[in-house]
Coordinates of C-alpha atoms (C1' of nucleotides) in Angstrom, one line a residue:
Chain G
M1 CA 33.1 129.0 148.6
D2 CA 34.4 129.2 152.0
S3 CA 36.9 131.9 152.5
S4 CA 39.0 129.9 154.8
S5 CA 39.4 127.2 152.2
D6 CA 40.2 129.7 149.5
T7 CA 42.7 131.4 151.7
Y8 CA 44.3 128.1 152.5
L9 CA 44.7 127.2 148.9
R10 CA 46.2 130.5 147.9
K11 CA 48.4 130.9 150.9
D12 CA 50.1 127.5 150.5
K13 CA 50.3 127.4 146.8
P14 CA 53.6 129.4 146.4
E15 CA 55.4 127.3 148.9
I16 CA 54.4 124.1 147.4
L17 CA 55.1 125.4 144.0
H18 CA 58.6 126.4 145.1
S19 CA 59.2 123.0 146.4
C20 CA 58.0 121.3 143.4
F21 CA 59.9 123.3 140.8
H22 CA 63.0 124.4 142.6
G23 CA 62.5 122.2 145.5
K24 CA 66.0 121.8 146.3
M25 CA 64.5 119.8 144.6
Y26 CA 63.0 116.6 144.9
K27 CA 63.8 115.9 148.4
D28 CA 62.3 119.0 149.8
S29 CA 59.1 118.4 148.0
L30 CA 59.1 114.9 149.1
T31 CA 59.7 115.8 152.6
S32 CA 56.9 118.2 152.6
Y33 CA 54.6 115.5 151.4
S34 CA 55.8 113.1 153.9
N35 CA 55.6 115.5 156.7
S36 CA 52.9 114.2 158.9
S37 CA 52.2 117.4 160.7
I38 CA 51.4 119.1 157.4
I39 CA 49.2 116.3 156.4
S40 CA 47.4 116.4 159.7
Q41 CA 47.0 120.1 159.3
L42 CA 45.7 119.7 155.8
L43 CA 43.4 116.9 156.9
R44 CA 42.0 118.9 159.7
K45 CA 41.3 121.9 157.6
T46 CA 39.9 119.9 154.9
I47 CA 37.5 118.1 157.2
Q48 CA 36.5 121.3 158.7
N49 CA 35.6 122.6 155.3
K50 CA 34.3 119.6 153.7
K51 CA 30.7 120.6 153.6
A52 CA 31.5 123.9 152.1
L53 CA 33.6 122.3 149.5
K54 CA 31.1 119.7 148.7
E55 CA 28.5 122.3 148.1
S56 CA 30.8 124.4 146.1
F57 CA 31.7 121.6 143.7
L58 CA 28.3 120.1 143.5
Y59 CA 26.0 123.0 143.3
L60 CA 27.9 126.1 142.2
P61 CA 28.3 126.9 138.6
A62 CA 31.6 126.2 137.0
T63 CA 32.4 129.8 136.7
A64 CA 32.3 130.1 140.4
L65 CA 35.0 127.5 141.0
P66 CA 38.4 128.6 141.9
S67 CA 40.6 129.0 138.9
S68 CA 42.6 126.0 139.7
Y69 CA 39.7 123.9 139.3
T70 CA 38.4 125.2 136.1
A71 CA 38.7 123.3 133.0
D72 CA 40.6 126.0 131.2
S73 CA 43.6 124.4 129.7
S74 CA 45.3 127.7 129.3
Q75 CA 45.8 127.7 133.0
V76 CA 47.8 124.6 133.0
N77 CA 50.7 126.5 134.1
W78 CA 49.1 125.2 137.0
S79 CA 51.7 123.7 138.3
C80 CA 51.9 120.4 139.7
S81 CA 51.5 121.8 143.1
S82 CA 48.2 123.4 142.7
F83 CA 47.0 120.3 141.0
K84 CA 48.4 118.1 143.7
E85 CA 47.1 120.4 146.3
G86 CA 43.7 120.3 144.7
M87 CA 43.7 116.6 144.3
Y88 CA 44.9 116.2 147.8
L89 CA 42.3 118.3 149.3
T90 CA 39.6 116.8 147.2
K91 CA 40.7 113.4 148.1
Q92 CA 40.6 114.3 151.8
H93 CA 37.3 115.6 151.2
S94 CA 36.0 112.6 149.3
M95 CA 37.5 110.2 151.8
A96 CA 35.9 112.1 154.6
A97 CA 32.7 112.4 152.8
G98 CA 32.7 109.1 151.2
S99 CA 30.4 107.5 153.6
E100 CA 27.9 110.2 153.1
E101 CA 27.9 109.8 149.4
D102 CA 24.5 109.2 147.7
P103 CA 24.2 105.7 146.5
P104 CA 22.8 106.7 143.0
H105 CA 26.1 108.3 142.3
N106 CA 28.2 105.2 142.9
E107 CA 27.8 103.5 139.6
H108 CA 28.6 106.6 137.7
H109 CA 31.6 107.3 139.8
Q110 CA 32.9 103.8 139.5
A111 CA 32.7 103.9 135.8
K112 CA 34.5 107.3 135.8
R113 CA 37.1 106.0 138.1
A114 CA 37.8 103.0 135.8
R115 CA 38.2 105.4 132.9
V116 CA 40.6 107.6 134.7
E117 CA 42.6 104.8 136.0
N118 CA 42.9 103.5 132.5
I119 CA 44.1 106.9 131.4
I120 CA 46.6 107.0 134.2
R121 CA 47.9 103.6 133.4
G122 CA 48.1 104.4 129.8
M123 CA 50.3 107.4 130.6
G124 CA 53.1 105.1 131.1
G125 CA 53.9 106.1 134.6
S126 CA 54.7 102.6 135.6
P127 CA 56.5 102.7 138.9
K128 CA 58.2 99.5 138.0
A129 CA 60.1 101.2 135.3
R130 CA 62.0 103.2 137.8
P131 CA 64.6 102.0 140.2
H132 CA 63.2 101.6 143.6
H133 CA 66.1 103.2 145.3
E134 CA 65.5 106.6 143.8
W135 CA 62.2 106.8 145.5
E136 CA 63.2 105.8 148.9
I137 CA 63.7 108.8 151.0
S138 CA 63.6 109.1 154.8
G139 CA 61.7 105.9 155.0
T140 CA 58.9 107.3 153.0
S141 CA 58.3 105.8 149.6
V142 CA 58.1 108.4 147.0
K143 CA 56.6 105.8 144.8
G144 CA 54.0 105.5 147.4
S145 CA 53.5 109.2 147.4
R146 CA 53.0 109.2 143.7
E147 CA 50.6 106.3 143.7
E148 CA 48.8 108.1 146.5
K149 CA 48.5 111.1 144.2
W150 CA 47.1 108.9 141.5
M151 CA 44.7 107.5 143.9
Q152 CA 43.9 111.0 145.0
M153 CA 43.1 112.0 141.5
S154 CA 40.9 108.9 141.0
H155 CA 39.1 109.6 144.1
T156 CA 38.7 113.2 143.2
L157 CA 37.0 112.1 140.0
E158 CA 34.9 109.5 141.7
G159 CA 34.2 111.6 144.7
G160 CA 31.5 113.5 142.9
C161 CA 33.1 116.8 143.5
M162 CA 32.9 117.8 139.9
P163 CA 29.8 119.3 138.6
R164 CA 27.8 117.0 136.4
R165 CA 25.7 119.6 134.8
T166 CA 26.5 119.2 131.2
S167 CA 28.4 116.8 129.0
S168 CA 30.5 119.6 127.6
I169 CA 31.7 120.4 131.0
K170 CA 32.7 116.8 131.5
D171 CA 34.5 116.7 128.3
E172 CA 36.4 119.8 129.1
E173 CA 37.1 118.5 132.5
R174 CA 38.4 115.3 131.1
H175 CA 40.5 117.1 128.6
S176 CA 41.8 119.3 131.2
L177 CA 42.6 116.4 133.4
R178 CA 44.5 114.6 130.7
Q179 CA 46.6 117.6 130.1
Q180 CA 47.2 118.0 133.7
L181 CA 48.2 114.5 134.0
Q182 CA 50.5 114.9 131.1
N183 CA 52.1 117.9 132.7
M184 CA 52.4 116.0 135.9
Q185 CA 54.0 113.2 134.0
R186 CA 56.5 115.6 132.4
L187 CA 57.3 117.2 135.7
L188 CA 57.8 114.0 137.4
K189 CA 60.0 112.8 134.7
H190 CA 62.0 116.0 135.0
L191 CA 62.3 115.7 138.7
Q192 CA 63.4 112.1 138.4
E193 CA 66.1 113.0 136.0
R194 CA 67.3 115.8 138.2
F195 CA 67.3 113.6 141.2
L196 CA 69.2 110.9 139.3
Q197 CA 71.7 113.5 138.3
I198 CA 72.2 114.7 141.8
D199 CA 72.3 111.2 143.1
N200 CA 74.9 110.2 140.6
L201 CA 76.9 113.2 141.4
N202 CA 76.8 112.4 145.1
S203 CA 77.9 108.9 144.5
E204 CA 80.6 109.9 142.4
F205 CA 81.7 112.5 144.8
E206 CA 81.9 110.0 147.7
R207 CA 83.9 107.7 145.6
K208 CA 86.3 110.3 144.5
T209 CA 86.8 111.5 148.1
R210 CA 87.4 108.0 149.2
H211 CA 90.1 107.3 146.6
D212 CA 91.5 110.8 146.5
Q213 CA 94.6 109.8 148.5
E214 CA 95.2 106.7 146.5
L215 CA 94.8 108.5 143.2
L216 CA 97.2 111.2 144.4
E217 CA 99.8 108.6 145.2
V218 CA 99.4 106.8 142.0
L219 CA 99.5 110.0 140.0
K220 CA 102.7 111.0 141.7
H221 CA 104.3 107.7 141.1
E222 CA 103.2 107.6 137.5
L223 CA 104.3 111.1 136.9
S224 CA 107.8 110.5 138.3
R225 CA 108.1 107.4 136.2
A226 CA 106.9 109.1 133.1
V227 CA 109.3 112.0 133.6
S228 CA 112.1 109.6 134.2
R229 CA 111.3 107.7 131.1
S230 CA 111.0 110.8 129.1
V231 CA 114.3 112.1 130.2
D232 CA 115.9 108.8 129.3
L233 CA 114.3 108.8 125.9
V234 CA 115.1 112.4 125.1
F235 CA 118.6 112.0 126.1
K236 CA 119.0 108.8 124.2
N237 CA 117.5 110.3 121.0
F238 CA 119.5 113.4 121.5
S239 CA 122.7 111.5 122.0
S240 CA 122.0 109.3 119.0
A241 CA 121.3 112.3 116.8
I242 CA 124.4 114.1 118.0
S243 CA 126.5 111.0 117.4
N244 CA 125.3 110.7 113.9
R245 CA 125.9 114.3 113.0
H246 CA 129.0 115.1 115.1
P247 CA 130.9 112.0 115.8
R248 CA 134.0 113.7 116.6
L249 CA 132.4 116.2 118.9
L250 CA 131.7 113.4 121.4
A251 CA 135.1 111.8 121.2
G252 CA 136.1 113.4 124.5
L253 CA 133.1 112.7 126.4
D254 CA 133.6 111.2 129.8
C255 CA 131.8 108.4 131.4
N256 CA 129.0 110.5 132.6
S257 CA 128.2 111.3 129.0
E258 CA 128.3 114.9 129.7
L259 CA 128.1 116.8 126.5
S260 CA 130.7 119.5 126.6
G261 CA 129.5 120.8 123.3
S262 CA 133.0 121.9 122.5
P263 CA 135.0 120.3 119.9
E264 CA 138.1 121.4 121.8
P265 CA 139.7 118.2 123.1
S266 CA 141.4 119.9 126.0
L267 CA 138.2 121.3 127.3
G268 CA 136.4 118.0 126.9
A269 CA 139.2 116.3 128.8
D270 CA 139.1 118.8 131.5
V271 CA 135.5 118.2 132.0
I272 CA 136.2 114.5 132.1
T273 CA 138.9 114.6 134.7
A274 CA 137.2 117.2 136.9
Q275 CA 134.1 115.1 136.9
S276 CA 136.0 111.9 137.4
A277 CA 137.7 113.4 140.4
E278 CA 134.5 114.5 141.9
F279 CA 132.8 111.3 141.2
T280 CA 135.5 109.3 142.7
K281 CA 135.6 111.5 145.7
G282 CA 132.0 110.9 146.3
A283 CA 132.3 107.2 145.9
D284 CA 135.1 107.1 148.4
M285 CA 133.1 108.8 151.0
Q286 CA 132.4 105.4 152.5
N287 CA 135.4 104.3 154.4
P288 CA 136.3 100.8 153.4
E289 CA 137.3 100.2 157.0
D290 CA 133.7 100.5 157.8
Q291 CA 133.0 97.3 156.1
T292 CA 131.6 94.8 158.5
E293 CA 130.7 91.9 156.4
A294 CA 132.0 90.1 153.4
L295 CA 131.4 91.8 150.1
P296 CA 129.8 90.1 147.2
L297 CA 132.2 89.0 144.6
V298 CA 130.3 90.6 141.9
I299 CA 131.3 94.2 141.3
R300 CA 128.2 96.2 141.2
N301 CA 128.0 98.6 138.4
P302 CA 127.6 102.1 139.6
H303 CA 124.7 104.0 138.3
S304 CA 126.8 106.0 136.1
V305 CA 126.8 105.3 132.5
R306 CA 129.6 102.9 132.3
P307 CA 131.4 102.5 129.0
C308 CA 132.7 99.1 128.3
P309 CA 135.9 98.2 126.7
M310 CA 134.5 98.6 123.3
N311 CA 137.8 98.1 121.6
Q312 CA 136.7 94.8 120.3
V313 CA 133.4 95.9 119.2
L314 CA 134.6 98.9 117.4
K315 CA 137.8 97.5 116.0
Q316 CA 136.6 94.2 114.8
P317 CA 134.8 94.2 111.5
H318 CA 131.2 93.6 111.8
D319 CA 131.0 90.1 110.5
M320 CA 127.4 89.7 109.5
T321 CA 127.8 86.0 109.1
Q322 CA 128.4 85.6 112.8
L323 CA 125.4 87.6 113.9
P324 CA 123.3 85.8 116.4
L325 CA 120.2 85.0 114.6
Q326 CA 118.5 84.4 117.9
F327 CA 118.2 88.1 118.6
K328 CA 114.9 89.4 118.0
Q329 CA 116.0 92.9 117.0
N330 CA 116.7 93.3 113.4
V331 CA 119.3 95.9 113.5
P332 CA 122.6 96.0 111.7
F333 CA 124.9 95.3 114.6
Q334 CA 123.4 92.5 116.7
N335 CA 126.4 92.0 118.8
E336 CA 126.2 95.6 119.8
I337 CA 122.8 94.8 121.0
L338 CA 123.9 91.9 123.1
E339 CA 126.5 94.0 124.5
N340 CA 123.9 96.6 125.3
L341 CA 121.8 93.9 126.9
L342 CA 124.6 92.8 129.0
K343 CA 125.7 96.3 130.0
Y344 CA 122.4 98.1 130.2
G345 CA 119.8 95.6 130.6
P346 CA 116.3 96.9 130.3
H347 CA 116.0 97.0 134.1
D348 CA 119.0 99.2 134.5
D349 CA 118.3 102.7 135.5
L350 CA 120.4 104.2 132.8
R351 CA 120.1 102.9 129.4
V352 CA 122.2 105.2 127.4
P353 CA 124.9 103.0 126.1
L354 CA 127.9 105.0 125.1
Q355 CA 128.0 103.4 121.7
R356 CA 124.9 105.2 120.9
I357 CA 126.7 108.4 121.8
L358 CA 129.9 107.5 120.3
P359 CA 130.3 107.1 116.6
T360 CA 130.5 103.8 115.0
D361 CA 132.5 105.1 112.2
T362 CA 135.6 103.0 112.5
S363 CA 137.5 105.1 110.0
S364 CA 138.5 107.5 112.7
P365 CA 141.6 106.3 114.5
Q366 CA 141.0 108.9 117.1
I367 CA 137.8 107.3 118.0
L368 CA 139.2 103.8 118.0
D369 CA 141.8 104.8 120.4
L370 CA 139.4 106.3 122.8
P371 CA 140.6 105.9 126.4
W372 CA 137.9 103.4 127.3
S373 CA 139.8 102.4 130.4
S374 CA 140.0 105.9 131.6
S375 CA 136.3 106.0 131.4
K376 CA 136.3 102.7 133.1
A377 CA 138.5 104.1 135.8
C378 CA 136.0 106.7 136.8
S379 CA 133.3 104.1 137.2
K380 CA 135.3 101.9 139.4
L381 CA 134.5 103.7 142.5
S382 CA 134.5 101.6 145.6
S383 CA 138.1 101.0 145.8
S384 CA 139.8 100.8 149.1
H385 CA 143.2 100.8 147.7
I386 CA 144.8 102.7 145.0
D387 CA 146.6 100.7 142.5
T388 CA 148.4 102.1 139.6
E389 CA 148.0 99.8 136.8
A390 CA 148.0 102.4 134.2
T391 CA 149.3 100.5 131.2
E392 CA 149.7 97.2 129.8
T393 CA 153.3 97.5 130.5
Q394 CA 152.6 97.4 134.2
P395 CA 153.5 93.8 135.2
A396 CA 150.3 91.9 135.5
S397 CA 152.0 89.7 138.1
L398 CA 152.3 92.6 140.4
G399 CA 148.8 92.5 141.4
Q400 CA 148.1 88.8 140.9
E401 CA 148.6 87.6 144.4
R402 CA 147.2 90.7 145.8
M403 CA 144.2 90.5 143.6
E404 CA 143.6 87.0 144.7
A405 CA 143.9 88.1 148.3
A406 CA 141.6 90.9 147.6
C407 CA 139.3 88.7 145.7
F408 CA 136.5 89.3 148.1
S409 CA 136.9 92.9 147.9
Q410 CA 134.6 94.1 145.2
V411 CA 136.8 97.0 144.6
K412 CA 139.6 97.9 142.5
L413 CA 140.7 101.1 141.1
E414 CA 143.1 101.5 138.3
H415 CA 143.2 105.1 138.3
G416 CA 144.3 107.0 141.3
N417 CA 147.7 108.2 140.5
L418 CA 146.9 107.8 136.9
Q419 CA 144.0 110.1 137.3
G420 CA 146.2 112.8 138.5
V421 CA 148.4 112.2 135.5
V422 CA 145.4 112.5 133.2
E423 CA 144.1 115.5 134.9
R424 CA 147.4 117.2 134.4
N425 CA 147.8 116.0 130.9
P426 CA 144.4 115.8 129.3
Y427 CA 145.8 114.9 125.9
L428 CA 147.5 111.9 127.4
S429 CA 144.2 110.3 128.0
L430 CA 143.7 109.8 124.3
N431 CA 146.6 107.5 124.0
I432 CA 146.7 105.7 127.3
S433 CA 145.4 102.2 127.1
F434 CA 144.5 100.3 130.1
K435 CA 144.5 96.6 130.2
D436 CA 141.3 95.1 128.8
T437 CA 140.8 92.5 131.3
E438 CA 138.8 92.7 134.5
E439 CA 139.7 91.2 137.8
G440 CA 136.2 91.0 139.0
L441 CA 133.0 89.8 137.7
T442 CA 130.3 92.3 137.2
P443 CA 126.5 91.9 136.9
N444 CA 126.9 92.0 133.2
H445 CA 129.2 89.0 133.4
L446 CA 126.4 87.3 135.3
K447 CA 123.9 88.2 132.7
K448 CA 126.2 86.8 130.0
A449 CA 126.7 83.6 132.0
K450 CA 123.0 83.2 132.3
L451 CA 122.5 83.5 128.6
M452 CA 125.3 81.0 128.0
F453 CA 123.5 78.6 130.2
F454 CA 120.9 78.3 127.5
Y455 CA 123.7 76.5 125.5
T456 CA 125.7 74.8 128.2
R457 CA 124.8 73.6 131.6
Y458 CA 128.2 72.2 132.5
P459 CA 130.8 74.5 131.0
S460 CA 134.4 73.6 131.7
S461 CA 136.7 76.1 133.2
S462 CA 138.5 76.3 129.9
V463 CA 135.3 77.2 128.1
L464 CA 134.6 79.8 130.7
K465 CA 138.0 81.3 130.3
S466 CA 137.7 81.5 126.6
F467 CA 134.2 83.0 126.7
F468 CA 135.1 85.7 129.3
P469 CA 138.2 87.1 127.7
D470 CA 137.8 90.4 129.5
V471 CA 138.1 88.7 132.8
K472 CA 141.4 88.2 134.4
F473 CA 141.0 84.7 135.7
N474 CA 142.3 83.5 139.0
R475 CA 141.3 80.8 141.3
C476 CA 138.7 82.8 142.9
I477 CA 137.1 84.2 139.8
T478 CA 137.0 80.8 138.2
S479 CA 135.4 79.3 141.2
Q480 CA 132.9 82.1 141.3
L481 CA 132.0 81.5 137.6
I482 CA 131.7 77.8 138.2
K483 CA 129.6 78.4 141.2
W484 CA 127.3 80.6 139.1
F485 CA 126.7 77.7 136.8
S486 CA 126.2 75.4 139.7
N487 CA 123.5 77.7 141.0
F488 CA 122.0 77.9 137.6
R489 CA 121.8 74.2 137.4
E490 CA 120.3 74.0 140.9
F491 CA 117.5 76.3 139.9
Y492 CA 117.0 74.4 136.7
Y493 CA 116.7 71.0 138.3
I494 CA 114.5 72.3 141.0
Q495 CA 112.1 73.6 138.5
M496 CA 112.3 70.4 136.5
E497 CA 111.5 68.3 139.6
K498 CA 108.7 70.6 140.6
F499 CA 107.0 70.5 137.2
A500 CA 107.5 66.8 136.9
R501 CA 105.9 66.2 140.2
Q502 CA 103.1 68.5 139.3
A503 CA 102.5 66.6 136.0
I504 CA 102.3 63.4 138.0
L505 CA 99.8 65.0 140.4
D506 CA 97.9 66.3 137.4
G507 CA 97.5 62.7 136.3
S508 CA 99.9 62.6 133.4
G509 CA 100.6 58.9 132.9
S510 CA 103.2 59.1 130.2
T511 CA 106.0 61.3 129.1
R512 CA 104.1 61.7 125.8
D513 CA 101.9 64.2 127.7
L514 CA 105.0 66.3 128.5
S515 CA 106.4 68.9 126.3
V516 CA 108.3 72.1 126.8
T517 CA 107.4 75.0 124.5
R518 CA 107.9 78.7 124.7
D519 CA 104.4 78.9 126.0
S520 CA 105.0 76.4 128.8
E521 CA 104.8 77.5 132.3
L522 CA 108.1 75.7 133.0
F523 CA 109.8 77.6 130.2
R524 CA 108.5 80.9 131.5
A525 CA 109.9 80.1 134.9
L526 CA 113.3 79.3 133.4
N527 CA 113.3 82.2 131.1
T528 CA 112.4 84.6 133.8
H529 CA 115.4 83.4 135.7
Y530 CA 118.0 83.4 133.0
N531 CA 116.6 85.9 130.7
K532 CA 114.6 88.2 132.8
A533 CA 114.3 91.0 130.3
N534 CA 113.2 88.4 127.8
D535 CA 115.3 90.2 125.2
F536 CA 117.3 87.1 124.2
Q537 CA 115.7 84.6 121.9
V538 CA 116.3 81.3 123.7
P539 CA 117.6 78.7 121.3
E540 CA 115.3 75.9 120.3
R541 CA 117.9 73.4 121.5
F542 CA 117.4 74.5 125.1
L543 CA 113.7 73.7 124.8
E544 CA 114.6 70.2 123.7
V545 CA 117.0 69.7 126.6
A546 CA 114.5 71.1 129.0
E547 CA 111.9 68.6 127.7
V548 CA 114.3 65.7 128.1
T549 CA 115.2 66.8 131.6
L550 CA 111.5 67.1 132.5
K551 CA 110.8 63.6 131.2
E552 CA 113.8 62.2 133.0
F553 CA 112.5 63.6 136.3
F554 CA 109.0 62.5 135.5
N555 CA 110.1 58.9 134.8
A556 CA 112.4 58.7 137.8
I557 CA 109.7 59.9 140.1
L558 CA 107.1 57.7 138.6
Q559 CA 109.4 54.7 139.1
A560 CA 110.0 55.8 142.7
K561 CA 113.6 56.3 142.1
D562 CA 113.5 59.4 144.2
K563 CA 113.7 57.2 147.2
D564 CA 117.3 56.9 146.6
P565 CA 119.1 59.9 148.0
S566 CA 121.3 60.2 144.9
W567 CA 118.6 59.5 142.4
K568 CA 119.3 62.8 140.6
K569 CA 122.8 61.9 139.6
A570 CA 121.6 59.6 136.9
I571 CA 119.7 62.4 135.4
Y572 CA 122.6 64.8 135.7
K573 CA 124.6 62.3 133.7
V574 CA 122.1 62.4 130.9
I575 CA 121.7 66.1 130.9
C576 CA 125.4 66.9 130.9
K577 CA 125.8 65.1 127.6
L578 CA 123.3 67.4 126.0
D579 CA 125.4 70.4 126.3
G580 CA 125.9 72.3 123.1
D581 CA 128.5 74.7 121.9
V582 CA 128.2 78.3 123.0
P583 CA 128.2 80.5 119.9
D584 CA 131.4 82.2 119.2
Y585 CA 129.9 85.6 119.3
F586 CA 129.6 85.3 123.0
K587 CA 133.4 85.7 123.1
S588 CA 133.2 89.1 121.6
F589 CA 131.1 90.6 124.2
A590 CA 133.0 92.4 126.9
C591 CA 130.8 93.2 129.8
S592 CA 133.0 94.8 132.4
Chain O
dT1 C1' 145.8 67.4 146.7
dG2 C1' 143.2 70.4 143.8
dG3 C1' 139.4 70.8 141.0
dG4 C1' 134.7 70.1 140.4
dT5 C1' 130.1 69.0 142.0
dG6 C1' 125.9 69.0 144.7
dC7 C1' 123.4 70.0 148.8
dC8 C1' 122.1 73.0 152.4
dT9 C1' 121.7 77.4 154.3
dG10 C1' 121.3 82.4 154.8
Chain E
dC1 C1' 123.7 84.4 144.7
dA2 C1' 127.3 83.2 147.9
dG3 C1' 129.4 80.5 151.7
dG4 C1' 130.3 76.2 153.7
dC5 C1' 130.7 71.6 153.6
dA6 C1' 131.1 66.8 152.0
dC7 C1' 132.1 64.0 148.4
dC8 C1' 134.2 62.2 144.2
dC9 C1' 138.0 61.8 141.1
dA10 C1' 142.2 62.3 138.4

DNA sequence: TGGGTGCCTG
DNA sequence: CAGGCACCCA
């Protein structure tokens, strides 16, 4: 055997081995295979040595062959690389020498080739079974490389390079080749898996990098929300537990629900007043003279936990027969829930109703006489003037005109001087009773009005007055309440007209096709508007009225009555007759 | 004339 | 939702 060829084989073997097994893996080995300069080099060397090789393979005894080419299966550590290398070289050889091959050998070689190809096919290395993309590297198809190797192998066998001295040698050779092929198969499979792993990791990594910022933002957001919720929940549960175990302990709690932890009333009251003063001071930071535009009539609830005048709730017996069956929650005191809904709707930031903190044990007069209004006082923050309406004995008429004049000012403070009194005389707060009525309408009044709309679309002012007992009515307040209902109706009728027209467009020919159920899109639109939190069970009657309204609009539009500018009035007449009574329990809910 | 209503607009 | 306006009605 030519020494140069031997040298070549041995010299390059470790490098190829390395690429094949550690190859940084697959890509390196692939690159080496696709490297044209290496191929050219190999080809050149191979051609140069073809004669020597030919002679070696054809005429030398098997023992004289390089170890890589012996049929000894124990040497199948032989590595894919040496195998490939050998195959490659022999293929080059056979290709180069093909034209010189003796004709008598052709038949035999073809038969052999067919057998080997069968073996190769039978080894299940179907390239189709693998995704194409994993083979495409640097424009060179790995699949192609592999097929090329298969071809190399076939050509090796057909190339007449193997000695044909004895049948045993051929058997051994065949056996060896099978094993080599199997090893190759395993190695390829291994490499494919590794490549897939790496590929997946890289994809994954890119995707993660791309969405890193977004994820960060989302995580931050979710974290803050979760923390906020958790704090709410913990505080709520804690408050509830405390109230159950130590009702009296909390009797002196202020509007901020600060747990003094001390049963000493004076201490509790001190905490209250100190905080009230601080709170009020902070709220007054904004100079009312800075106001440049009209303030909304609705007094916005500060974000403090604002206790309501709970006198009615706590003092009145819980008449179970008057419970609103519409409420979904099956808890003992449903009216309390409505009150909570009105005061701390699910969308409010703070949902720790004081009645959860405060005991519901009505046996305690101390509790019943809690200074609700003093708590109220500290939550009425945006006052620009300081009125002293400390007690019921204060003439209500005193502020009547002024209140009407200040109707558009959202503020009023009943503490002020009183607060000083309370601060100086903490015990006094326990017995001071403010008036129960409010001069302004709050968001909770608005919520309540919206819920009332499910029963009545056209409430008279007298109805309104009777259902908002905690509101001190004046012309302005009445107008505002009436205006609210007017706005409610406006939205209601707009929706009705919209859906009626849509039904006509959709091809409904008869009102029989129309219905309003809780699943209806129309109902959802209305419910979202009047019962956003969806925590109030809308009465069935409302659905009926809504359906009638929808049908009225539908018919009117169908009959082209909408050409008349006042075509809706006829519908209004019909609908106003469908008003029902507002349940009495609405009267009980103070929502200041 | 005041109260109530609806429409339009912001 | 609120303000403004026009309109209707008792």
